[in-house]
Coordinates of C-alpha atoms in Angstrom, one line a residue:
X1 CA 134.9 95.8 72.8
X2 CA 132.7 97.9 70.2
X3 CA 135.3 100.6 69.8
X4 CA 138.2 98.7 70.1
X5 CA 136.8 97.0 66.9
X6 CA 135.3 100.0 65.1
X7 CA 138.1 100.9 63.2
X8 CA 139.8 97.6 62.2
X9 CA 136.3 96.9 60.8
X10 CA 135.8 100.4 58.6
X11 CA 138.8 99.3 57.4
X12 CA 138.0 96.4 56.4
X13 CA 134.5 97.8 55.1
X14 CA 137.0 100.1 52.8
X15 CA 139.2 97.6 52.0
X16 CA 136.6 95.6 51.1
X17 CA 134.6 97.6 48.5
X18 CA 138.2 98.9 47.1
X19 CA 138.8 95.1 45.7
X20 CA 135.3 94.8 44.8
X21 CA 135.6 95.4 41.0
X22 CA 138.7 92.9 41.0
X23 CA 137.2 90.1 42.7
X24 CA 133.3 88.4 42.8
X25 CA 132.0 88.0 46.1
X26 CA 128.6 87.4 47.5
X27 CA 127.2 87.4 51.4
X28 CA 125.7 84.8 52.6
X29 CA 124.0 83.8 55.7
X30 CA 124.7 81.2 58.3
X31 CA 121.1 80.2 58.7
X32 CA 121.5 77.5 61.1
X33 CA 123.5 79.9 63.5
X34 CA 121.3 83.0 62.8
X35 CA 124.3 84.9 61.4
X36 CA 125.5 86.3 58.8
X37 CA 128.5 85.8 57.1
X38 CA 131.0 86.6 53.9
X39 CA 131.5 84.2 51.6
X40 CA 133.3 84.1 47.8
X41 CA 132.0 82.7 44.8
X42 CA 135.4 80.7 43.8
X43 CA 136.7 80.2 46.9
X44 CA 134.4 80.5 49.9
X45 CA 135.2 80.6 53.3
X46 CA 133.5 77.6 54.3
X47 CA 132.9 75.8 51.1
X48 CA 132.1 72.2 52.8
X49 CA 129.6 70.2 54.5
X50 CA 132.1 67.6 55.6
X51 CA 132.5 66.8 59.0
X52 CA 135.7 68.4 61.0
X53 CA 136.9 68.8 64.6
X54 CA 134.5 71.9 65.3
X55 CA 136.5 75.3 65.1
X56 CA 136.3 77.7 67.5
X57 CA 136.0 81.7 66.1
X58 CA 138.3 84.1 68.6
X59 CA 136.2 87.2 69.2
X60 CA 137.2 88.8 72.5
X61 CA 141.2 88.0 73.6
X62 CA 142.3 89.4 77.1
X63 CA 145.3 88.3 79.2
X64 CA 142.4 87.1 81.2
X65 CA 140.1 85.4 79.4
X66 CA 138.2 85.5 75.9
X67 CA 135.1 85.0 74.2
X68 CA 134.8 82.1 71.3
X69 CA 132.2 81.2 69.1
X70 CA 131.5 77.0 68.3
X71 CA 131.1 76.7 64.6
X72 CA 129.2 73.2 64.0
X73 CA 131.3 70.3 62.5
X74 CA 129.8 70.6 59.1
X75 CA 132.1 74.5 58.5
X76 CA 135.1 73.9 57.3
X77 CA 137.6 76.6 56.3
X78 CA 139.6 76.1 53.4
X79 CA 143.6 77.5 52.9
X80 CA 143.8 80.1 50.2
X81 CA 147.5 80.1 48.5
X82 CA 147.1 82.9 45.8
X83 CA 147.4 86.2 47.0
X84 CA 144.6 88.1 46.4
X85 CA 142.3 84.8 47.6
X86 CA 144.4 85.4 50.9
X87 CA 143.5 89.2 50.9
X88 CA 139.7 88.1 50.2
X89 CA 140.0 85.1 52.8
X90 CA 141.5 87.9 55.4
X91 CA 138.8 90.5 54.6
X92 CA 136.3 88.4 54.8
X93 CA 136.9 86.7 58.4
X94 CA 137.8 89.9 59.5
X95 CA 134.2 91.2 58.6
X96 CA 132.7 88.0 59.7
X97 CA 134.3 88.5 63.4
X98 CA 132.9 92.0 63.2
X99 CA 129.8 91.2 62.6
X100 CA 129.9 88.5 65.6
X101 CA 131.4 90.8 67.8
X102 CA 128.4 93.3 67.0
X103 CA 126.0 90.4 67.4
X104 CA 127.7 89.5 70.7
X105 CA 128.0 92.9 72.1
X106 CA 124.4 92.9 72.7
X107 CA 122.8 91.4 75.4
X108 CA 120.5 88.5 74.2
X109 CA 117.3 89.2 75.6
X110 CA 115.3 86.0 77.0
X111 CA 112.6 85.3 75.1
X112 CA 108.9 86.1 77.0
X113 CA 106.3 83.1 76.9
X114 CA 104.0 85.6 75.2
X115 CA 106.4 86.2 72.2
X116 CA 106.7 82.3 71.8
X117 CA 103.0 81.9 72.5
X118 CA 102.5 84.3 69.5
X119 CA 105.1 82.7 67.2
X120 CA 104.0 79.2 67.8
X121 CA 100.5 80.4 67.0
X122 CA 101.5 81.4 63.7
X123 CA 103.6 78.2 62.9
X124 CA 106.8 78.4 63.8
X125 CA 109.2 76.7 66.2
X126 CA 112.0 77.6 68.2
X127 CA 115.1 75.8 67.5
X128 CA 118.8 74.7 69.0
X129 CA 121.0 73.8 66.5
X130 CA 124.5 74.3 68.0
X131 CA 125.6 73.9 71.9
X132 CA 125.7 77.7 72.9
X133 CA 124.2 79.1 69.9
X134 CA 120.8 81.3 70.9
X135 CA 117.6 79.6 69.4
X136 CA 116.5 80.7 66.0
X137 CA 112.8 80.5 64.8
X138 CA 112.0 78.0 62.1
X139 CA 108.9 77.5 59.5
X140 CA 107.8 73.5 59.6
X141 CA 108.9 73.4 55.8
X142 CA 112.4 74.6 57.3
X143 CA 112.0 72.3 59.9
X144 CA 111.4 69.4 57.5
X145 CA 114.7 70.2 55.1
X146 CA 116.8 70.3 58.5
X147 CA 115.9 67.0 59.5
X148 CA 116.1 66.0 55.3
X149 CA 119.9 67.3 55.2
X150 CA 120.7 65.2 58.8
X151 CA 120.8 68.1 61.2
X152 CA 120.0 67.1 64.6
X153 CA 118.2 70.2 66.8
X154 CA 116.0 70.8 69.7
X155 CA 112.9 71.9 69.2
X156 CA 112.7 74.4 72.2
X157 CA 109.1 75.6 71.8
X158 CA 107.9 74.1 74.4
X159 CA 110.5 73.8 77.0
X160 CA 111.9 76.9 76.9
X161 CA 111.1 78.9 79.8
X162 CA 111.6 75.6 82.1
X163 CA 115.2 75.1 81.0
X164 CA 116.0 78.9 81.2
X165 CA 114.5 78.2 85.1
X166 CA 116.8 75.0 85.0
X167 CA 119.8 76.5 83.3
X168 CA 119.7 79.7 86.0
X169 CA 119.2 77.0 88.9
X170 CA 122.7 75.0 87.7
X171 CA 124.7 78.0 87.0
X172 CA 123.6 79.2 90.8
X173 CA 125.4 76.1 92.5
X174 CA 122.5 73.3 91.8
X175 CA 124.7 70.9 89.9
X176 CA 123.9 67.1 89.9
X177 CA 125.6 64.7 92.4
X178 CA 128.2 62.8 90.1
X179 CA 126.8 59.2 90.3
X180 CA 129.2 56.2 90.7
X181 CA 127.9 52.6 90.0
X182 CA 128.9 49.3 91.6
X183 CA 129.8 46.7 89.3
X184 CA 126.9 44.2 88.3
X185 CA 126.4 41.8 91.4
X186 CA 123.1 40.2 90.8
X187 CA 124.3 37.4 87.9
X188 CA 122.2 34.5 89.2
X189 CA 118.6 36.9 89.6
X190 CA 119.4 38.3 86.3
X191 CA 120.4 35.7 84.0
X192 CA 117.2 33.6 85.6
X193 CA 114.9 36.7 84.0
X194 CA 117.0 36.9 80.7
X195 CA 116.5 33.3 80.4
X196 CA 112.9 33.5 79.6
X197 CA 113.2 36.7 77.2
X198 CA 112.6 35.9 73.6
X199 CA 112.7 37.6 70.3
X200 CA 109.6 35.8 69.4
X201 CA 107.9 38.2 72.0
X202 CA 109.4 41.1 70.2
X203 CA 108.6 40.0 66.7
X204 CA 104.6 39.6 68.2
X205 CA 104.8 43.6 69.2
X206 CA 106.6 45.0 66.0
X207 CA 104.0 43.2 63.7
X208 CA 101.3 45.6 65.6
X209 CA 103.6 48.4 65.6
X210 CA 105.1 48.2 62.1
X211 CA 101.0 48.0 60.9
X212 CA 100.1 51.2 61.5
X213 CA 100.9 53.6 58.5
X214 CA 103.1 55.8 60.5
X215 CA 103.9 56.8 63.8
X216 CA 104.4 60.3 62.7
X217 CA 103.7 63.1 65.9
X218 CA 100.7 64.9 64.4
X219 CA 99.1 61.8 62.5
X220 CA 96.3 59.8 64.1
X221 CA 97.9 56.6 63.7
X222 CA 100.3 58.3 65.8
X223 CA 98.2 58.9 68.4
X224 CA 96.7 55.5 68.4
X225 CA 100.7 53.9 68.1
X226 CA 100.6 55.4 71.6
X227 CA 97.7 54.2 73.0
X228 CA 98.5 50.9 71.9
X229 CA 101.7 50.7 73.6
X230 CA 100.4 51.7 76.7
X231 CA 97.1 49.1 76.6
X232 CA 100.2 46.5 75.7
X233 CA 101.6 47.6 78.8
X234 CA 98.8 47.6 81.4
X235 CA 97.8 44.0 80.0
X236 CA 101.7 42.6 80.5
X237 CA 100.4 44.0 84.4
X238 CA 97.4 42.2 84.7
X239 CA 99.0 39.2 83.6
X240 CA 101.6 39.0 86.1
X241 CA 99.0 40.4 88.3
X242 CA 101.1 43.7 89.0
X243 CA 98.3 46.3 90.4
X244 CA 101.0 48.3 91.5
X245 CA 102.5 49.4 88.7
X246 CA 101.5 52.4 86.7
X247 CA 100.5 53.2 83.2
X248 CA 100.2 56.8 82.2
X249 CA 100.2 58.7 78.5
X250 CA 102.3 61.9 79.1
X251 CA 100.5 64.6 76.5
X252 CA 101.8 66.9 74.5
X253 CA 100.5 70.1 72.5
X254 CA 100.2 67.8 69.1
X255 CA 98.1 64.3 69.5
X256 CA 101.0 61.9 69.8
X257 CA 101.4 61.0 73.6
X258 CA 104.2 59.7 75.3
X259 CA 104.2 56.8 77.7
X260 CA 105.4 56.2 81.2
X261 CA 105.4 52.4 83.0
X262 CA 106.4 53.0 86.2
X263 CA 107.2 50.1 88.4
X264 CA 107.4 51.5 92.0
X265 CA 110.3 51.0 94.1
X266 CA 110.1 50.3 98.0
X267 CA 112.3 53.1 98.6
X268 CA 110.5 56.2 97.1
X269 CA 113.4 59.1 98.2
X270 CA 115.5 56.9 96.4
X271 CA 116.8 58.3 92.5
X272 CA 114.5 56.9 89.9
X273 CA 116.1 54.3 87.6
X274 CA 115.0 55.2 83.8
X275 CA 114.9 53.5 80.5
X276 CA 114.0 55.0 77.3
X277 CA 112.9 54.8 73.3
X278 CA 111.4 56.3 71.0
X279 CA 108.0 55.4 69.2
X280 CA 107.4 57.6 66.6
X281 CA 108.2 57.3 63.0
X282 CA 108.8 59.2 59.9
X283 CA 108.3 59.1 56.8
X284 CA 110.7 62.1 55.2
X285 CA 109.3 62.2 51.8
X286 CA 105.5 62.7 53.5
X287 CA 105.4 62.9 56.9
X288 CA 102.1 63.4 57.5
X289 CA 100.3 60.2 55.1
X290 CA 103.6 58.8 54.4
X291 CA 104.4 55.0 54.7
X292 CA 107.1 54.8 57.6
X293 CA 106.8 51.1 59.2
X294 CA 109.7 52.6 61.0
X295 CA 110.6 48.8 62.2
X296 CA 114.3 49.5 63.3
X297 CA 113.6 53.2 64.2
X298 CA 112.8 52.8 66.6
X299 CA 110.5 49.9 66.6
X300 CA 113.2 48.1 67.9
X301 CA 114.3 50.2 70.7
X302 CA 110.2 50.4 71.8
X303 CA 109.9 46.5 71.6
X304 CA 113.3 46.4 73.6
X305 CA 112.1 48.0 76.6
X306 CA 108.5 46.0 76.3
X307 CA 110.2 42.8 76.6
X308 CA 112.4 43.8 79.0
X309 CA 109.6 45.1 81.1
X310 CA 107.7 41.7 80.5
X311 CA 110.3 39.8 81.9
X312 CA 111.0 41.7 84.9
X313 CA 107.6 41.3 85.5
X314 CA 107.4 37.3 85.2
X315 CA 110.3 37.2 87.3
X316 CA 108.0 39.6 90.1
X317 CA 110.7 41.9 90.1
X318 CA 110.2 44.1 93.1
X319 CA 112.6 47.0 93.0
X320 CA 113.9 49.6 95.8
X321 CA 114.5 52.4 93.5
X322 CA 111.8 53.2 91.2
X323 CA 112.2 51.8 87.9
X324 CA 110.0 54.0 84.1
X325 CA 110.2 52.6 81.2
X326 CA 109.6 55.6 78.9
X327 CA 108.1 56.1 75.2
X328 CA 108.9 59.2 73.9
X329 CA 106.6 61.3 70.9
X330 CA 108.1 63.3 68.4
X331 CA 111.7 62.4 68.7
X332 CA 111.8 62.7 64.8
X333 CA 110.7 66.7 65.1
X334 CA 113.3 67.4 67.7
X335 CA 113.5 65.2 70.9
X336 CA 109.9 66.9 71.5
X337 CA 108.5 64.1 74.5
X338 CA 111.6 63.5 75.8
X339 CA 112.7 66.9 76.3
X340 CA 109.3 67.5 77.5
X341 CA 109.4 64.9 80.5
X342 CA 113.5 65.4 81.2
X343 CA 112.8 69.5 81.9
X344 CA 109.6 68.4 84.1
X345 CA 111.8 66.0 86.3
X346 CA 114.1 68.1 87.0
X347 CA 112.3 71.3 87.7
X348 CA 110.0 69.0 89.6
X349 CA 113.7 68.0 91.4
X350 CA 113.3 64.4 91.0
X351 CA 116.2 62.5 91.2
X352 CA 118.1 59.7 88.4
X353 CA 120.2 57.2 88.9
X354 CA 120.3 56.5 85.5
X355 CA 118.8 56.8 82.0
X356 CA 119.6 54.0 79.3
X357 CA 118.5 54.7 75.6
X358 CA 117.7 52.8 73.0
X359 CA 117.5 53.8 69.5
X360 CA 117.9 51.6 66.8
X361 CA 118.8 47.8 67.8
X362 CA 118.1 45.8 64.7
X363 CA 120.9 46.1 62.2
X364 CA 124.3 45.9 61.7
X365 CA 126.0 45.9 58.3
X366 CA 126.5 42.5 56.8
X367 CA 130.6 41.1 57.0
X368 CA 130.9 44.1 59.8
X369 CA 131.6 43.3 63.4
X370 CA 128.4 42.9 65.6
X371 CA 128.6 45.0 68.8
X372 CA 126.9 46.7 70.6
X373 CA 128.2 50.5 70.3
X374 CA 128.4 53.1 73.0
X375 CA 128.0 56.8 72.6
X376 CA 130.7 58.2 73.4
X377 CA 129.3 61.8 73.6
X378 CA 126.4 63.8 75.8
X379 CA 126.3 60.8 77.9
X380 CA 127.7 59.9 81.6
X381 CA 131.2 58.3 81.7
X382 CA 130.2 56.6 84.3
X383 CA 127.5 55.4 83.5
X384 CA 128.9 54.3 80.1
X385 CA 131.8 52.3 81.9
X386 CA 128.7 50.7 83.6
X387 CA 127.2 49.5 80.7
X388 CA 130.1 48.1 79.9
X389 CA 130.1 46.0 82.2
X390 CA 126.5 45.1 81.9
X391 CA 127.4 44.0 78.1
X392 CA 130.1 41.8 79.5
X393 CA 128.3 40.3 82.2
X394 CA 125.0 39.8 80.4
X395 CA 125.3 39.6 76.5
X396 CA 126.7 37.7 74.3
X397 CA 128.4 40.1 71.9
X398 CA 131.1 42.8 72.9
X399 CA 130.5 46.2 73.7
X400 CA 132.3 48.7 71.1
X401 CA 132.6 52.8 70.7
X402 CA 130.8 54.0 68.5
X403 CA 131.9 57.4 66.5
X404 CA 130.9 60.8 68.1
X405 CA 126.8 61.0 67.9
X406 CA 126.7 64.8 67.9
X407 CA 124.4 67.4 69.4
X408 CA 120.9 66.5 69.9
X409 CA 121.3 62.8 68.3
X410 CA 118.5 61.1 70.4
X411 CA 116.4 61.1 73.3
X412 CA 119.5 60.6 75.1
X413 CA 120.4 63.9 74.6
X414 CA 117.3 65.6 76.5
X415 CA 118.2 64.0 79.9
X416 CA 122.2 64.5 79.5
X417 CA 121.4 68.6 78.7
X418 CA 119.7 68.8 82.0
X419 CA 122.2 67.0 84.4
X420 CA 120.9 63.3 84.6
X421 CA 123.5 60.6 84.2
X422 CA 122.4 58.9 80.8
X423 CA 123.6 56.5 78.2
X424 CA 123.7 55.3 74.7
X425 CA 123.9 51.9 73.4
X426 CA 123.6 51.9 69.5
X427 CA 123.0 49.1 67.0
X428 CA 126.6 49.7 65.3
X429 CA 129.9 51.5 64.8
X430 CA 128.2 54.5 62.6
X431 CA 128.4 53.8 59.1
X432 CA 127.4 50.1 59.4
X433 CA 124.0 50.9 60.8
X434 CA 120.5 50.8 59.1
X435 CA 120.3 53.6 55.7
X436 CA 116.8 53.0 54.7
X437 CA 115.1 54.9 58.2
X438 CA 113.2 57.6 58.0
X439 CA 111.5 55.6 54.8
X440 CA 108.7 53.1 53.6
X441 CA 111.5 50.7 54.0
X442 CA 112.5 50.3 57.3
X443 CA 111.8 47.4 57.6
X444 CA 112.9 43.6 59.1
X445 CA 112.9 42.2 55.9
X446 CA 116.1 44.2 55.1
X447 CA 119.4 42.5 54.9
X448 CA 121.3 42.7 58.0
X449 CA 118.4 43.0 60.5
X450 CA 118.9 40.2 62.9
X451 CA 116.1 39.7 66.0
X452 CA 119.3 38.0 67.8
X453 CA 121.3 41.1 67.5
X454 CA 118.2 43.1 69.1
X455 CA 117.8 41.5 71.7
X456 CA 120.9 41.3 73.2
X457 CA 120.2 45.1 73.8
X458 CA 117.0 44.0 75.4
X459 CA 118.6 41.9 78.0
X460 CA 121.0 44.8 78.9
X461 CA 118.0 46.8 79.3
X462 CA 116.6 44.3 81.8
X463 CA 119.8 44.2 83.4
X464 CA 120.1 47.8 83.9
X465 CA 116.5 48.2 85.3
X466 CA 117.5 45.1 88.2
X467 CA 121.2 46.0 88.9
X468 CA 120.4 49.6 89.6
X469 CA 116.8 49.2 90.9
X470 CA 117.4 46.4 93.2

C-alpha cells in the first residue's frame, strides 16, 4: 500500500509547495487522534466543532475489502466552491490520507506495562478518545481541558493490559452469550417494596453527601465520600439484620475507593445482576479544593441505588442470582472505577445478566416533557427494550429516547466495551437536562430539580435488581 501511494503523494508534496506563494496554509494537528493533519487559514478542512454523523476517511480500497478511519462527530468538512479553495481542499485531504496511510502502514506496537509504569510515573495518562483510535498520552492539565471542552475518553492507564487480554480473548471466539429477558412478572412483590420507598430517605443521604466539599478522586473528602457510603450501607444491613450481605471498598491507585454491596443470590453459577452510579464530583474550575456539592451528578444516581437497596432489604429480598450495587470513583477523570471493576469481572470470567446505570436523576427542564430517557447507544437492546418495560410496569412517567450519548458517556460505557449487557436511563431528552454540573452549583435548590422525578428512577432500580434477581 506504501508504494502504491508514494507517488500520488510526492505529487501532491509538489503540487503542494508550487501553490504555496498563492495561497496561506498552515498544518495542524489532530491532537485528540494523535495525527496530523492539513488545514487552511480561510477555509479549513475541518473548520467546526459541531456535531455531525461521524465520517469515515477511505484509506485502503480493494474489490475485497478496505481500510477506514472514524473521524469523531465534532470534524466536519466543509464544501469549497471557488477553484483554487477546491485545488487546496483536494491537496490537502490527499496529504492528509497520505499521512494516515503512513501512520497505518505500521504495525502499532502494544504498549509494555513497563513503558506505562514509567509514563504514569511521570504524570501522564493513557487515553481513548475515539472507538478504534490507538491511545494517546495525556498531561493532567490536558486532561483537565478535555473534560472542560466536553470530550468524553477512557482513561486507559490502568486497564490497559487487562483489556488487550480481554480484547484478544473476544476476537478468538469468546464472545458474550446474547441475553434475552422475560417480561416483568413479579408486579405484586414489587410494587409491595416500591410502596415503602421514599424520597424523604433520599433527601436524608444527599444532605450527607452534598456536605462534603467535593467528591473529587484525589481529594480527601473524596476518600471519606466513599467510606461514608459504604458505613451507610453496612448500617441499612444491620438494620434489617442482613449478615449475609457484603460491603467491600474496591481501591484504586488514587485514594478515592469504589464500593460494592453485594447481596448474595442462592444460585451462585448463576450471572450476577448489577446496578451502578457514580459518586464522585467535580468541580471544573478547581478540581482539587473546588466547591462541587455535585447534588444531581451524581448524587442522585448514588442515593438512587441506596434507596433502592434499603427497600429490597425491608422487604427481605432474598435473590437467586446475585444482585451489586456498585459506586464507582473517578468517573469524572475517565470512567476510572468502573472501568477498573468491568475489565476485572470479566477477565476474572464472571458472568452479567445485566448492568443498569444511573447518572443524573434529578432534573428535567421546566415546561419540557418529564421522562425518563434511554440511551440509545453502547448499551444492550435488549436490555433497553427491558427497561422499558420496567418503566411501564413500575413508574409513573413514560420511558423516552434520549439523543445518541457518545463514546465513553458514563459508567455505562465500561461494562458495554467489554461484552456485558448494560443500560442507560437518563434524567432527560439531552438538552433539557441539568447545565450547572460539574460546578459549585449543582445543586437541589436549582429550578427543575424534582425528588419525585428521582425517584421514579429509583423504583426502576429496585425493580431491575427483583425481576432479574429473583
Amino acid at each position: 500500500m506504501i508504494m502504491l501511494v508514494a507517488i500520488p503523494c510526492c505529487l501532491a508534496f509538489s503540487l503542494y509547495h508550487g501553490i504555496k506563494a498563492l495561497v496561506s496554509t498552515y498544518i495542524v494537528s489532530f491532537p485528540d487522534l494523535g495525527l496530523q493533519g492539513i488545514q487552511f487559514k480561510d477555509s479549513p478542512l475541518f473548520p467546526s466543532r459541531a456535531p455531525f454523523s461521524p465520517h469515515r476517511l477511505l484509506l485502503s480500497p480493494s474489490a475485497t475489502s478496505s481500510t477506514f478511519l472514524t473521524l469523531p462527530t465534532h470534524y466536519r468538512p466543509t464544501r469549497h466552491l471557488n477553484n483554487i479553495k477546491m485545488m487546496k481542499s483536494l491537496l490537502s485531504t490527499l496529504l492528509l490520507l497520505c499521512t494516515l496511510v503512513s501512520v497505518n502502514a505500521v504495525p502499532v506496537v502494544p504498549l509494555s506495562s513497563t513503558d506505562i509504569k514509567a509514563k504514569s510515573a511521570q504524570g501522564l495518562r493513557l487515553l481513548t478518545l475515539a472507538e478504534g483510535v490507538a491511545p494517546v498520552w495525556k498531561t493532567e492539565s490536558q486532561v483537565l481541558d478535555l473534560i472542560r471542552g466536553g470530550k468524553k475518553f477512557f482513561d486507559v492507564t490502568e486497564t490497559y493490559e487487562v483489556e488487550k487480554k480481554i480484547a484478544s480473548a473476544r476476537a478468538s471466539g469468546d464472545v458474550s452469550i446474547q441475553q434475552t429477558y422475560a417480561a416483568p412478572s413479579h408486579q405484586t412483590a414489587v410494587k409491595a417494596i416500591l410502596a415503602t420507598m421514599t424520597s424523604a430517605n433520599m433527601q436524608t443521604y444527599l444532605t450527607t453527601l452534598t456536605a462534603f466539599n467535593n467528591r473529587y478522586y484525589k481529594s480527601a473528602t473524596g476518600a471519606s465520600a466513599s467510606t461514608w457510603i459504604a458505613n451507610t450501607a453496612k448500617d441499612i444491613a444491620t438494620k434489617y439484620g442482613r449478615t449475609d450481605v457484603e460491603v467491600s471498598l474496591f481501591a484504586h491507585s488514587f485514594v478515592q475507593s469504589s464500593i460494592i454491596v453485594r447481596i448474595p443470590g442462592t444460585n451462585t453459577a448463576n450471572p450476577r445482576v448489577l446496578l451502578g452510579a457514580h459518586m464522585d464530583s467535580i468541580n471544573l474550575s478547581n478540581p482539587t479544593s473546588g466547591r462541587a456539592p455535585g447534588a444531581d451528578d451524581d448524587g442522585t444516581g448514588t442515593v438512587n441505588l441506596l434507596e433502592a437497596y434499603r427497600a429490597l432489604l425491608q422487604g427481605n429480598f432474598r435473590p437467586t442470582s446475585t444482585v451489586e450495587f456498585q459506586f464507582y470513583a473517578a468517573e469524572e477523570a475517565g470512567l476510572l472505577g468502573s472501568q477498573a471493576i468491568a475489565t476485572k469481572y470479566k477477565n476474572d470470567g464472571v458472568a452479567v445478566r445485566g448492568h443498569y446505570q444511573l447518572d443524573m436523576t434529578g432534573y428535567f427542564k421546566p415546561g419540557t416533557k418529564e421522562v425518563m430517557a434511554l440511551a440509545p447507544d453502547y448499551i444492550d437492546s435488549s436490555l433497553n427494550e427491558f427497561t422499558k418495560q420496567l418503566i411501564t410496569a413500575y413508574a409513573s412517567i413514560p420511558w423516552g429516547t434520549d439523543l445518541a450519548c457518545g463514546y465513553a458517556c458514563s459508567d455505562h460505557a465500561s461494562f458495554n466495551k467489554v461484552g456485558y449487557p448494560t443500560t442507560y436511563p437518563f434524567e432527560a431528552v439531552t438538552g433539557n437536562d441539568n447545565q450547572l454540573i460539574h460546578s459549585a452549583s449543582d445543586t437541589t435548590s436549582v429550578s427543575g430539580f424534582s425528588w419525585s422525578h428521582s425517584l421514579e428512577f429509583a423504583k426502576v432500580a429496585a425493580a431491575f435488581a427483583y425481576e432479574l434477581g429473583i
